[in-house]
PDB file of C-alpha atoms in Angstrom:
ATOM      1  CA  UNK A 208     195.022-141.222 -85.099  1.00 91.00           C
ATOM      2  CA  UNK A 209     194.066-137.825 -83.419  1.00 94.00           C
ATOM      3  CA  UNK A 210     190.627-136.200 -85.067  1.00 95.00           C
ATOM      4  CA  UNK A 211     189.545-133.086 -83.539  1.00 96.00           C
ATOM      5  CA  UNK A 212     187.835-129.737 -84.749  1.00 95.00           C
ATOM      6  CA  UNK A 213     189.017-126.517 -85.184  1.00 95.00           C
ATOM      7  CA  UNK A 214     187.563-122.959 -85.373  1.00 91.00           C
ATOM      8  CA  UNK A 215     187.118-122.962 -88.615  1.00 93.00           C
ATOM      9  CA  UNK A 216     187.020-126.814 -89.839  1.00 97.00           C
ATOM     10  CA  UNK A 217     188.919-130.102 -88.686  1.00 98.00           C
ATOM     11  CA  UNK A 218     192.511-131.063 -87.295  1.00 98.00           C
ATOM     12  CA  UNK A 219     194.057-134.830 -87.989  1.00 98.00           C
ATOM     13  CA  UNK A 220     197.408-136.053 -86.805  1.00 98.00           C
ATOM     14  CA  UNK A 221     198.226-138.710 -88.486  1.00 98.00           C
ATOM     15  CA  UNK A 222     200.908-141.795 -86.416  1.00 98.00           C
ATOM     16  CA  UNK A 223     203.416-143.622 -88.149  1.00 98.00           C
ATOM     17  CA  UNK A 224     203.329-147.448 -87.981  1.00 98.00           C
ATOM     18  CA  UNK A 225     206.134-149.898 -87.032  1.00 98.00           C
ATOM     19  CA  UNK A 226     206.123-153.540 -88.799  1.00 98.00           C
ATOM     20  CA  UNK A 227     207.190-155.880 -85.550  1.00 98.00           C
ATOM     21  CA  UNK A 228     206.798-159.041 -87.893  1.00 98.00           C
ATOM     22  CA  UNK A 229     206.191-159.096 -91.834  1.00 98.00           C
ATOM     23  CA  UNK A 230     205.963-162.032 -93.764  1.00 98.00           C
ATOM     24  CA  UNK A 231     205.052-162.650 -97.537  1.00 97.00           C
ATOM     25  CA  UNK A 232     204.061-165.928 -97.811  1.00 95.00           C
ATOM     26  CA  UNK A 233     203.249-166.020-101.584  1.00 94.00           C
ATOM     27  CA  UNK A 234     202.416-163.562-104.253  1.00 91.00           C
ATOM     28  CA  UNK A 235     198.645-163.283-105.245  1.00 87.00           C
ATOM     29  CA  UNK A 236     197.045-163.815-108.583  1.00 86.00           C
ATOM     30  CA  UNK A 237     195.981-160.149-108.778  1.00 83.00           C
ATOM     31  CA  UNK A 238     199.909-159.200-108.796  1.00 79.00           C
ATOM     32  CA  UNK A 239     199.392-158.079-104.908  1.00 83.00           C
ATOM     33  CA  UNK A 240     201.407-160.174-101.920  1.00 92.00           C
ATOM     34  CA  UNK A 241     199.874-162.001 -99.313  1.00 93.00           C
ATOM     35  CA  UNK A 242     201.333-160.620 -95.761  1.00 96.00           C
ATOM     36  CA  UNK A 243     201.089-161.320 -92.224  1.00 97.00           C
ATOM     37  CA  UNK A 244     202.006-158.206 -90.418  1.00 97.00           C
ATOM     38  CA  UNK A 245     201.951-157.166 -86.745  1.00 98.00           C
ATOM     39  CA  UNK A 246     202.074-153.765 -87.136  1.00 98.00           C
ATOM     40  CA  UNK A 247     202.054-150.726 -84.105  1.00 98.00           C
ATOM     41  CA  UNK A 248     201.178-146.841 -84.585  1.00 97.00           C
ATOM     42  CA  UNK A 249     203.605-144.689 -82.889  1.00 98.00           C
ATOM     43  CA  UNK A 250     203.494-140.992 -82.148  1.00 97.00           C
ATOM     44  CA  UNK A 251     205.051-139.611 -84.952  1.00 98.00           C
ATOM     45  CA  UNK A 252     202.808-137.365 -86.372  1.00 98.00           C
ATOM     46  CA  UNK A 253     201.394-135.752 -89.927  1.00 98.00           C
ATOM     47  CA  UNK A 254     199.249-132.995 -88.864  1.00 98.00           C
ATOM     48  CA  UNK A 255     196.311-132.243 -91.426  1.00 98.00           C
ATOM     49  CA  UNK A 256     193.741-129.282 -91.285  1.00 98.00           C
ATOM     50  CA  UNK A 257     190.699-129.966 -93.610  1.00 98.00           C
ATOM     51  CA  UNK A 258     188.114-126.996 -94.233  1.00 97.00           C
ATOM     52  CA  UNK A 259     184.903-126.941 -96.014  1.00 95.00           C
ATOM     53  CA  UNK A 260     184.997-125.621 -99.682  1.00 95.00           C
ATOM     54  CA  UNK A 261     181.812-124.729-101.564  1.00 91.00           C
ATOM     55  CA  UNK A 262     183.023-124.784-104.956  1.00 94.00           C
ATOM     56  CA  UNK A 263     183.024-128.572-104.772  1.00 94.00           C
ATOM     57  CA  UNK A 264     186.907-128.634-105.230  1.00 96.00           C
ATOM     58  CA  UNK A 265     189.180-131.016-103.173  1.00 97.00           C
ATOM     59  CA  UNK A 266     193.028-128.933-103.162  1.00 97.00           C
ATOM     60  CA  UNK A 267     195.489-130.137-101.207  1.00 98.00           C
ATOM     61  CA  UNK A 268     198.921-128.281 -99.916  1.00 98.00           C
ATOM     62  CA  UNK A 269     202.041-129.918 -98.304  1.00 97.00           C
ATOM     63  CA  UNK A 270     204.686-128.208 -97.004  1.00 96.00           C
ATOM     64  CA  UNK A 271     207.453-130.939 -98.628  1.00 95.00           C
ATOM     65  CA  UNK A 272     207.353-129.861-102.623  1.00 94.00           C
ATOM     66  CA  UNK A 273     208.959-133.257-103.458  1.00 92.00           C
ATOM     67  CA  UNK A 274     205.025-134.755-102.795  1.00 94.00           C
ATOM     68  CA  UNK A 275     202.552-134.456-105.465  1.00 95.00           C
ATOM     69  CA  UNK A 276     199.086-132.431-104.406  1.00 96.00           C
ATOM     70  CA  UNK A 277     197.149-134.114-107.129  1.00 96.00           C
ATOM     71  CA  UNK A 278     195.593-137.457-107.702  1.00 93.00           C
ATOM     72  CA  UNK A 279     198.549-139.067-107.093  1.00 94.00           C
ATOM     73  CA  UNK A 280     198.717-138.179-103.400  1.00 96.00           C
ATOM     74  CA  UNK A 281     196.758-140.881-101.494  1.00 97.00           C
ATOM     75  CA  UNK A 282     195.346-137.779 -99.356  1.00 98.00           C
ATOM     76  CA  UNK A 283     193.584-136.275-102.283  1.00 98.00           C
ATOM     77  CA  UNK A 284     192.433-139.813-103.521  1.00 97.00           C
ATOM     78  CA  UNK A 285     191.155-140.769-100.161  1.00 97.00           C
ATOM     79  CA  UNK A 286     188.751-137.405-100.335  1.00 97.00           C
ATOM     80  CA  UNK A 287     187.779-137.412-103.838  1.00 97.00           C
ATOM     81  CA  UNK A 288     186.573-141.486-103.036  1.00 96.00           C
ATOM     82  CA  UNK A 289     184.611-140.566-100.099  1.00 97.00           C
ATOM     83  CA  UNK A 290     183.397-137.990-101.890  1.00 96.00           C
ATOM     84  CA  UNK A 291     181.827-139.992-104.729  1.00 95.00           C
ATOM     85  CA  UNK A 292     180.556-142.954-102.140  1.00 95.00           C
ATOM     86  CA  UNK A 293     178.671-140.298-100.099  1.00 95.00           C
ATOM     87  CA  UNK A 294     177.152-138.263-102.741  1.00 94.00           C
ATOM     88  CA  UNK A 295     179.049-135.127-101.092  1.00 93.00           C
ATOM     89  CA  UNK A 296     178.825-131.790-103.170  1.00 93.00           C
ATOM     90  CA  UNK A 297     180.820-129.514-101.038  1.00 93.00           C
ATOM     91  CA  UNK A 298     184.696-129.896-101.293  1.00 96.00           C
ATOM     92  CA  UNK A 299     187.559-129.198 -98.808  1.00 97.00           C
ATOM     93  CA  UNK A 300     190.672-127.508 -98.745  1.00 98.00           C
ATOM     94  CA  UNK A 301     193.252-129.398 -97.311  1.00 98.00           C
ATOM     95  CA  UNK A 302     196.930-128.545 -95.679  1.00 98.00           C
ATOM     96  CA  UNK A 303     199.941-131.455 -94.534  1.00 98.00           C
ATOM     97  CA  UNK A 304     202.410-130.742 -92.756  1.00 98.00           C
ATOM     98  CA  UNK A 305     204.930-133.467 -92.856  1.00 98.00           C
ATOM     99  CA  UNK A 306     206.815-134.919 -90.250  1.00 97.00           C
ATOM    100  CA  UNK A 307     206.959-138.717 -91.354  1.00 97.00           C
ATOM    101  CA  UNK A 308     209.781-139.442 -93.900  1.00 95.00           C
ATOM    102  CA  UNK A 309     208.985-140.342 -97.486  1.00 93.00           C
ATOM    103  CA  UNK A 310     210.117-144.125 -98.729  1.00 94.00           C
ATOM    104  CA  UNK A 311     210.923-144.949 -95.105  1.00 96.00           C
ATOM    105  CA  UNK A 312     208.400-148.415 -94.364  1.00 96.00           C
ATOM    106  CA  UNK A 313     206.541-146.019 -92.016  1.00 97.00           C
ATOM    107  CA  UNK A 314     203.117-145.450 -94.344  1.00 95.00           C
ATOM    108  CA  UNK A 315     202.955-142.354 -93.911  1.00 96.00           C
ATOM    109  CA  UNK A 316     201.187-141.677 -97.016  1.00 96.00           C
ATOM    110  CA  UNK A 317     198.478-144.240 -95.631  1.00 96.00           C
ATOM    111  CA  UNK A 318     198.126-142.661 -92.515  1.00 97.00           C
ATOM    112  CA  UNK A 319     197.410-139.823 -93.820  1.00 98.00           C
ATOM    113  CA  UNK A 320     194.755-140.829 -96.244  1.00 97.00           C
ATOM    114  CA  UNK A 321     193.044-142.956 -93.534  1.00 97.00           C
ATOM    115  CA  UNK A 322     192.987-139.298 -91.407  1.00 97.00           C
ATOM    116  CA  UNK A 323     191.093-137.712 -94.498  1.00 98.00           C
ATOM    117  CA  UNK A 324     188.360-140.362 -94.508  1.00 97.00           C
ATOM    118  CA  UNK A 325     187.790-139.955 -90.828  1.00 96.00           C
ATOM    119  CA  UNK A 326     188.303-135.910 -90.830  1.00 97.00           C
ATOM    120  CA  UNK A 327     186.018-135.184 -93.736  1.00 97.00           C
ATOM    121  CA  UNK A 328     183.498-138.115 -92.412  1.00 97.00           C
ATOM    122  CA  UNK A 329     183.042-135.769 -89.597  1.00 96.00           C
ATOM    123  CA  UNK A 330     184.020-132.103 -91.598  1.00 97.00           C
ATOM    124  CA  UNK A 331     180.775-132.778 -93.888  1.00 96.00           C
ATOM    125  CA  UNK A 332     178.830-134.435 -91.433  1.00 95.00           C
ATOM    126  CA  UNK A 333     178.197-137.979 -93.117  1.00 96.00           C
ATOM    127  CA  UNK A 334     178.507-140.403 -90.067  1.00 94.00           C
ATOM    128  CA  UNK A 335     179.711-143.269 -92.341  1.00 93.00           C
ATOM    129  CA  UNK A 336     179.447-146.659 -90.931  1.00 93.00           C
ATOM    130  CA  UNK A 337     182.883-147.701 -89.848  1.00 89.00           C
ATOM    131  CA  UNK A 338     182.599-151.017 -92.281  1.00 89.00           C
ATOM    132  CA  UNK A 339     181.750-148.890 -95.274  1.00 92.00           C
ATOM    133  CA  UNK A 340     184.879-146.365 -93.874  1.00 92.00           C
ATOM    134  CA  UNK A 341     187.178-149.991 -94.154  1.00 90.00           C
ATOM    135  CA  UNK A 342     185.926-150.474 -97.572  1.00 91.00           C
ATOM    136  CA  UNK A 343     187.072-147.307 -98.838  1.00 94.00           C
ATOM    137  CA  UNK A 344     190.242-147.389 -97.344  1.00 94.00           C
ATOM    138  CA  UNK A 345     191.108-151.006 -98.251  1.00 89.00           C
ATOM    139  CA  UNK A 346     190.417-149.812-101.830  1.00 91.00           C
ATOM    140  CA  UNK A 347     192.900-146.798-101.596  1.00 93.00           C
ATOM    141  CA  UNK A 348     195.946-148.617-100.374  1.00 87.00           C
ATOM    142  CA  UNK A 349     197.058-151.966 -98.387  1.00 84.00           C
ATOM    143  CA  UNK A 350     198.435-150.105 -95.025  1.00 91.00           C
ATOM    144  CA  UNK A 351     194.944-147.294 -95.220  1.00 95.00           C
ATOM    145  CA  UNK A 352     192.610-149.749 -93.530  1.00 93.00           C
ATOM    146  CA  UNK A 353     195.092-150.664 -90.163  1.00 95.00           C
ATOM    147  CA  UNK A 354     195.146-146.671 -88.761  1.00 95.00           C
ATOM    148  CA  UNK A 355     191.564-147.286 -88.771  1.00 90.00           C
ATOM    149  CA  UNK A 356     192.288-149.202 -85.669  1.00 86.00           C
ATOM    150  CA  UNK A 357     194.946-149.236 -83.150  1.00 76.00           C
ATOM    151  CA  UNK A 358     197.694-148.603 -81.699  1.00 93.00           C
ATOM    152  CA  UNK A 359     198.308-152.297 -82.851  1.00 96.00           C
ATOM    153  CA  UNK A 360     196.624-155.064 -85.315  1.00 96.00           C
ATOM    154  CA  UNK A 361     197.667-158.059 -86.885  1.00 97.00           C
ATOM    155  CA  UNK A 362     197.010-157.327 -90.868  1.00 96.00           C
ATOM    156  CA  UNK A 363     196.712-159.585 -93.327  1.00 95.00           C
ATOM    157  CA  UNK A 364     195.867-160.201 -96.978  1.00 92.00           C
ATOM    158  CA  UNK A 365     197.128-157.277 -99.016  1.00 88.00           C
ATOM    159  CA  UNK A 366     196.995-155.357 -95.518  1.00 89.00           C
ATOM    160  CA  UNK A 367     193.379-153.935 -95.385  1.00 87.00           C
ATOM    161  CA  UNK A 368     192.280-157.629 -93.281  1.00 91.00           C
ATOM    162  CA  UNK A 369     192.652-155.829 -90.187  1.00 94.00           C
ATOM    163  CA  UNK A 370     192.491-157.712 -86.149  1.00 95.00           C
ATOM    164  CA  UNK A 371     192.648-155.243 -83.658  1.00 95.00           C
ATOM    165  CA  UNK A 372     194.996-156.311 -80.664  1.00 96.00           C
ATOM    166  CA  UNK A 373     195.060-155.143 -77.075  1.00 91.00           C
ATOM    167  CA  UNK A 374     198.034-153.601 -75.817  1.00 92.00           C
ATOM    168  CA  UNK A 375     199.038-154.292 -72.253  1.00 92.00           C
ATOM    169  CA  UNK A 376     201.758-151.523 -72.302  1.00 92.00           C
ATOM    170  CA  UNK A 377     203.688-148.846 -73.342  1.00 95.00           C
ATOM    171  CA  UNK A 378     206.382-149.800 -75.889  1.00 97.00           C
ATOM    172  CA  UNK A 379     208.722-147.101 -76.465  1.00 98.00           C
ATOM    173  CA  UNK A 380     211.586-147.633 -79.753  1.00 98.00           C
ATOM    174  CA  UNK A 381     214.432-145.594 -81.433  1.00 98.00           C
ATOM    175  CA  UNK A 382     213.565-144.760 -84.730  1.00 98.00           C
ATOM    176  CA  UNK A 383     216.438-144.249 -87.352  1.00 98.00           C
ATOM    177  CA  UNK A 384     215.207-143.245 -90.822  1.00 97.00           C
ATOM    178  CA  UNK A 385     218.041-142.404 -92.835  1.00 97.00           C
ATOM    179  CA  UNK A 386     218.265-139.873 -95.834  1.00 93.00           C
ATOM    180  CA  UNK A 387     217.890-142.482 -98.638  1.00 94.00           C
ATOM    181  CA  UNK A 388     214.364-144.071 -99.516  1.00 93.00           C
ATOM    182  CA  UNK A 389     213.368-147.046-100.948  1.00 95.00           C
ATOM    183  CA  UNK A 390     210.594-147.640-103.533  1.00 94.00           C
ATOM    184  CA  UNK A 391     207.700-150.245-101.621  1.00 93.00           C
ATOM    185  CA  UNK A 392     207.298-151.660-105.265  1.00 92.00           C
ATOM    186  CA  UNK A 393     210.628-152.155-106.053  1.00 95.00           C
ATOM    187  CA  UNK A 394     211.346-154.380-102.729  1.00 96.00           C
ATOM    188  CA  UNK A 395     208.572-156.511-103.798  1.00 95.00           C
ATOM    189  CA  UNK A 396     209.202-156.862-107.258  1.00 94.00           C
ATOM    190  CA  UNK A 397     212.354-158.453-105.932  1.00 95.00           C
ATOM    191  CA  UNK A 398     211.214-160.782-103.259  1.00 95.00           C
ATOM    192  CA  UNK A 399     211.170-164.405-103.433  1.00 93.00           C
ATOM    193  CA  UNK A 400     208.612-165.836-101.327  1.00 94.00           C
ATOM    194  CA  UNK A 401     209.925-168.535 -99.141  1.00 95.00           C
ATOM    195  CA  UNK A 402     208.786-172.244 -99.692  1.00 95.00           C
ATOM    196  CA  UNK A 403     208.468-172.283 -95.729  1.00 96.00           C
ATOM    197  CA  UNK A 404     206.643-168.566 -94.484  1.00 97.00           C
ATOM    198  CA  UNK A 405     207.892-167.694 -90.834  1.00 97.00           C
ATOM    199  CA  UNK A 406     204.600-168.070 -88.417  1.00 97.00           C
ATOM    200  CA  UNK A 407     203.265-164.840 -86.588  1.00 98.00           C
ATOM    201  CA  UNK A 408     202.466-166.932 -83.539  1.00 97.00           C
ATOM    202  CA  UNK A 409     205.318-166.170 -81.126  1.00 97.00           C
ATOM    203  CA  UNK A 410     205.217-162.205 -81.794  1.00 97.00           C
ATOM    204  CA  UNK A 411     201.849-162.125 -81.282  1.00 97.00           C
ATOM    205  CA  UNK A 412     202.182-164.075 -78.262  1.00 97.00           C
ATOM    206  CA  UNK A 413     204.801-161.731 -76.986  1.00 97.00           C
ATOM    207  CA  UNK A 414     202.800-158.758 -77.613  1.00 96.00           C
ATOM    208  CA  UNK A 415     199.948-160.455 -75.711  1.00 95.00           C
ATOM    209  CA  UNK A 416     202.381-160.827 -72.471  1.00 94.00           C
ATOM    210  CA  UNK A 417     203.900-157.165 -72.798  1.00 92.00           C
ATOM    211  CA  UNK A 418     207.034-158.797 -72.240  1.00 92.00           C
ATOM    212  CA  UNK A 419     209.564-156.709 -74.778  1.00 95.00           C
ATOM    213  CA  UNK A 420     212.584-159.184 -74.254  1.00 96.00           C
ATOM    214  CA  UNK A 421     209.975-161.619 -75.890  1.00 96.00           C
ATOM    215  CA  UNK A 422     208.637-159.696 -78.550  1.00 97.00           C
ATOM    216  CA  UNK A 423     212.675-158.938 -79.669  1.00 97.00           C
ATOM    217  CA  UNK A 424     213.300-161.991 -80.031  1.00 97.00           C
ATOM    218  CA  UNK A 425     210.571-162.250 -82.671  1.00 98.00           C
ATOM    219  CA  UNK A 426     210.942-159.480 -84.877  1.00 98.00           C
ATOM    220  CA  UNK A 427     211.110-160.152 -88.549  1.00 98.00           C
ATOM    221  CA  UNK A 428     211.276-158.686 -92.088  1.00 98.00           C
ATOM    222  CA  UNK A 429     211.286-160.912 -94.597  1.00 98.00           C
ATOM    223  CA  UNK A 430     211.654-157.408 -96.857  1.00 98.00           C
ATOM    224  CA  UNK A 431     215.027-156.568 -94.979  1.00 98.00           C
ATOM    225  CA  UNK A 432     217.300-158.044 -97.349  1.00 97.00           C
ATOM    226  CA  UNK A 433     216.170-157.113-100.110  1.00 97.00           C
ATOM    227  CA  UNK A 434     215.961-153.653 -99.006  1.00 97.00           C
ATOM    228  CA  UNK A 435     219.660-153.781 -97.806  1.00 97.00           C
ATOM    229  CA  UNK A 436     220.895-155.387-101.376  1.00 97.00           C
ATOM    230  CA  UNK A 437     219.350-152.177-103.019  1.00 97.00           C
ATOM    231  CA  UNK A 438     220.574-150.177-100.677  1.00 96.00           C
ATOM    232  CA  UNK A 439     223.981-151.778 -99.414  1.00 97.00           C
ATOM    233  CA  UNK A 440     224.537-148.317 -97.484  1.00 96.00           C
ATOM    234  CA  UNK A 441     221.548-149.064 -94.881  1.00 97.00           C
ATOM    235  CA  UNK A 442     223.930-151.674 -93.344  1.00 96.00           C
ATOM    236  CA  UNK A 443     225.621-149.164 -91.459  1.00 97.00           C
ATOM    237  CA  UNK A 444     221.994-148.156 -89.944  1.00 97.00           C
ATOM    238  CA  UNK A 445     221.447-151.908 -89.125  1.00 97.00           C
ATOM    239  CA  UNK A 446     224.629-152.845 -87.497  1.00 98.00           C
ATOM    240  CA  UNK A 447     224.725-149.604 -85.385  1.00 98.00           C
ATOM    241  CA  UNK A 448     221.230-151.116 -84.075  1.00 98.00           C
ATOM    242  CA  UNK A 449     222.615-154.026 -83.267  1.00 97.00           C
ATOM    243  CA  UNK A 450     225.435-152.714 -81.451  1.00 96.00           C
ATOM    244  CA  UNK A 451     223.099-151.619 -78.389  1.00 97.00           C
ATOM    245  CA  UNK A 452     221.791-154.732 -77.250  1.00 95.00           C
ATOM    246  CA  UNK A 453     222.360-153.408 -73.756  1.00 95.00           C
ATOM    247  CA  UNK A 454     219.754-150.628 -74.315  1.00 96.00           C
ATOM    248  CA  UNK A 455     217.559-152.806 -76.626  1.00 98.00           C
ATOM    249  CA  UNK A 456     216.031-156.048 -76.967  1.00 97.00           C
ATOM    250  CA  UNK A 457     216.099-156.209 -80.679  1.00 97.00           C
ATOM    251  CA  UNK A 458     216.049-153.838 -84.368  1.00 98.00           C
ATOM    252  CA  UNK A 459     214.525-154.414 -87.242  1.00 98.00           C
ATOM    253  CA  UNK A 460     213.981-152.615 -90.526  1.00 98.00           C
ATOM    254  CA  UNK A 461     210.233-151.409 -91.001  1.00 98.00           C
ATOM    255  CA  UNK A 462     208.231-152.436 -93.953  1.00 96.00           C
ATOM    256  CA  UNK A 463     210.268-152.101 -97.279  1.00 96.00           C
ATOM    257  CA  UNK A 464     212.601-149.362 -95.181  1.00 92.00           C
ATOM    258  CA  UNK A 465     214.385-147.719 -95.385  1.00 96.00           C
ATOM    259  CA  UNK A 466     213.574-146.543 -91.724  1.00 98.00           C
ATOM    260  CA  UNK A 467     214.904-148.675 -88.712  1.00 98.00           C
ATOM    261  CA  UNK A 468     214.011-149.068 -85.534  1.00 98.00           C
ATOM    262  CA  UNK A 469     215.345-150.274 -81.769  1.00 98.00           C
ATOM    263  CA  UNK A 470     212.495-151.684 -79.648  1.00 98.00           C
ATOM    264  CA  UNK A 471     213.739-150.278 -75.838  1.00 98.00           C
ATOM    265  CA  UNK A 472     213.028-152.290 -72.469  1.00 95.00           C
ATOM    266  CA  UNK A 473     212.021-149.065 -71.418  1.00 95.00           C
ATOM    267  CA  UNK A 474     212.256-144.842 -72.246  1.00 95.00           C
ATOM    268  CA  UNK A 475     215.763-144.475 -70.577  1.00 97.00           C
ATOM    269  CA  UNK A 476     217.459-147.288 -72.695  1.00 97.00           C
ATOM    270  CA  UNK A 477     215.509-145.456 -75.587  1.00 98.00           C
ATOM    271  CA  UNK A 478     216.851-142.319 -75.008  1.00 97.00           C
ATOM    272  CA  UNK A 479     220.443-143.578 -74.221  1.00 97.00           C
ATOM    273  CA  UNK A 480     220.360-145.678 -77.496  1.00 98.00           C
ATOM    274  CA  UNK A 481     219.634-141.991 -79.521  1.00 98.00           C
ATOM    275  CA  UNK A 482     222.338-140.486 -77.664  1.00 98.00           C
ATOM    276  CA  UNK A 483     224.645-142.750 -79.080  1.00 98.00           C
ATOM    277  CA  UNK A 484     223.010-142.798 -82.321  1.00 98.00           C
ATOM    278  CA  UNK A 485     222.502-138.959 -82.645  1.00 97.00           C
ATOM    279  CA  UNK A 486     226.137-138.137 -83.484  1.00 97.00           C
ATOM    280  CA  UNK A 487     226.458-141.061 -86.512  1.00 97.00           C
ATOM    281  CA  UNK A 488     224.849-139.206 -88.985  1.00 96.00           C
ATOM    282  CA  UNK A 489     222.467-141.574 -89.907  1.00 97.00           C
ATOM    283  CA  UNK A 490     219.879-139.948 -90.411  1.00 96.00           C
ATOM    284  CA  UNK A 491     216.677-138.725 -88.248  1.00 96.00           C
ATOM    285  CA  UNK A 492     216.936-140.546 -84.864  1.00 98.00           C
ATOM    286  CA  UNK A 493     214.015-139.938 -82.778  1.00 97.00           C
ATOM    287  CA  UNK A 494     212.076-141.642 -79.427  1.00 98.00           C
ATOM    288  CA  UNK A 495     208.502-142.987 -80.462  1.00 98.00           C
ATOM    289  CA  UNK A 496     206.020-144.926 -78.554  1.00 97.00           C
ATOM    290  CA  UNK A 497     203.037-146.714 -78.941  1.00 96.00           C
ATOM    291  CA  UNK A 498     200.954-146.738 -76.448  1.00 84.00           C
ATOM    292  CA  UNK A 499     197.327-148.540 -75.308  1.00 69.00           C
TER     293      UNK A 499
END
């Protein structure tokens, strides 16, 4: 996450996140899942502007009119909560620009409320405690609390128990998010929990070395096939993927999809693997890294 002022008020760009491992080993009493994610921002970026409003109000406009600008977007939520815990009375104006695909796994609706709390933390001047800045984002949504940290964490519980991990280098990926989305709360209500969960271990072992012909070997999605059986379609996504191996080390879908991705030994086998994927018609194909 990028925070940085303007002339007239404050700038946020917002990453998308990659899921390199996800597993759900049970479903929690409260209706939530347990996960165990390793999960990586990447520079595709929402770009927010937030400016100081007098009248109290919090308004929010997006440039994609198939996204509610009311309580239901997680951006608006996300100011109206820190706005209550800090006893603010001014209220902002707000203005997203979307670049990260709707129903795609990538959270960009998280990201972009976990920009808000830091942007208006430092619009209105509050200097929140970062613990008290986790809080409120774990209580907005599962993925808020990880762009809090960065550019990769192992996250667990619903999502908001966050570990930052240190990232030796550059990993660069082909990203492939195709037309179609998926509803996160539909993949879930159809997941069966496995009587065995997968451990997070090796990936996070492979991350440690920087080695990416380790790490894809170990990526996993225990969400993947239920995705695909609502969506038989994204199988044409997933086997063009696969059909690379001499450009990547593995693919994988990204949370509950519907967005896939290639994880490249390096940029040029990235960019070669969106050549080839560019004239399918799959969808937006694009080069994103994550970087330390």
């Amino acid at each position: 996450m990028i925070v940085r002022p303007i002339a007239d008020g404050v700038e946020a760009l917002a990453p998308a996140k990659l899921n390199l491992f996800l597993e759900v080993p049970r479903r929690r009493p409260d209706g939530y899942h347990e996960v165990e994610s390793l999960m990586v921002a990447v520079d595709l970026f929402d770009e927010l502007t937030f400016r100081d409003d007098e009248s109290g109000a919090i308004s929010l406009q997006c440039d994609d009119p198939s996204l509610p600008v009311d309580g239901r977007n997680l951006v608006v939520r996300a100011a109206e909560a820190l706005k209550l815990a800090a006893g603010v009375r001014s209220g902002a104006r707000i203005t997203l620009k979307k670049a990260i695909p709707a129903q795609a796994g990538l959270a960009g609706g998280s990201s972009d409320a976990a920009a808000t709390l830091a942007a208006l933390d430092r619009l209105w001047g509050l200097g929140i405690p970062p613990g008290r800045l986790a809080e409120l984002a774990a209580g907005i949504g599962s993925d808020v609390a990880f762009f809090q940290h960065g550019p990769a964490a192992a996250c667990r519980g619903r999502g908001e128990l966050v570990e930052p991990l240190t990232l030796p280098t550059s990993l660069t990926f082909v990203l492939v998010a195709p037309r179609v989305g998926l509803s996160t709360a539909d993949v879930y209500r159809r997941l069966t929990p496995p009587e065995t969960p997968r451990p997070m271990g090796p990936a996070l072992d492979a991350l440690a070395l920087g080695d990416p012909e380790a790490l894809g070997r170990c990526l996993f999605n225990r969400l993947q096939p239920v995705a695909e059986a609502i969506r038989p379609e994204l199988a044409s996504v997933r086997d063009a993927l696969a059909g690379l191996s001499s450009h990547l080390c593995g693919s994988l879908m990204s949370g509950s999809g519907s967005a896939y991705f290639g994880l490249a030994r390096d940029a040029e086998d990235a960019g070669r693997a969106a050549d080839v994927l560019k004239p399918l018609g799959l969808g937006l194909v694009r080069v994103v890294t994550c970087g330390p």
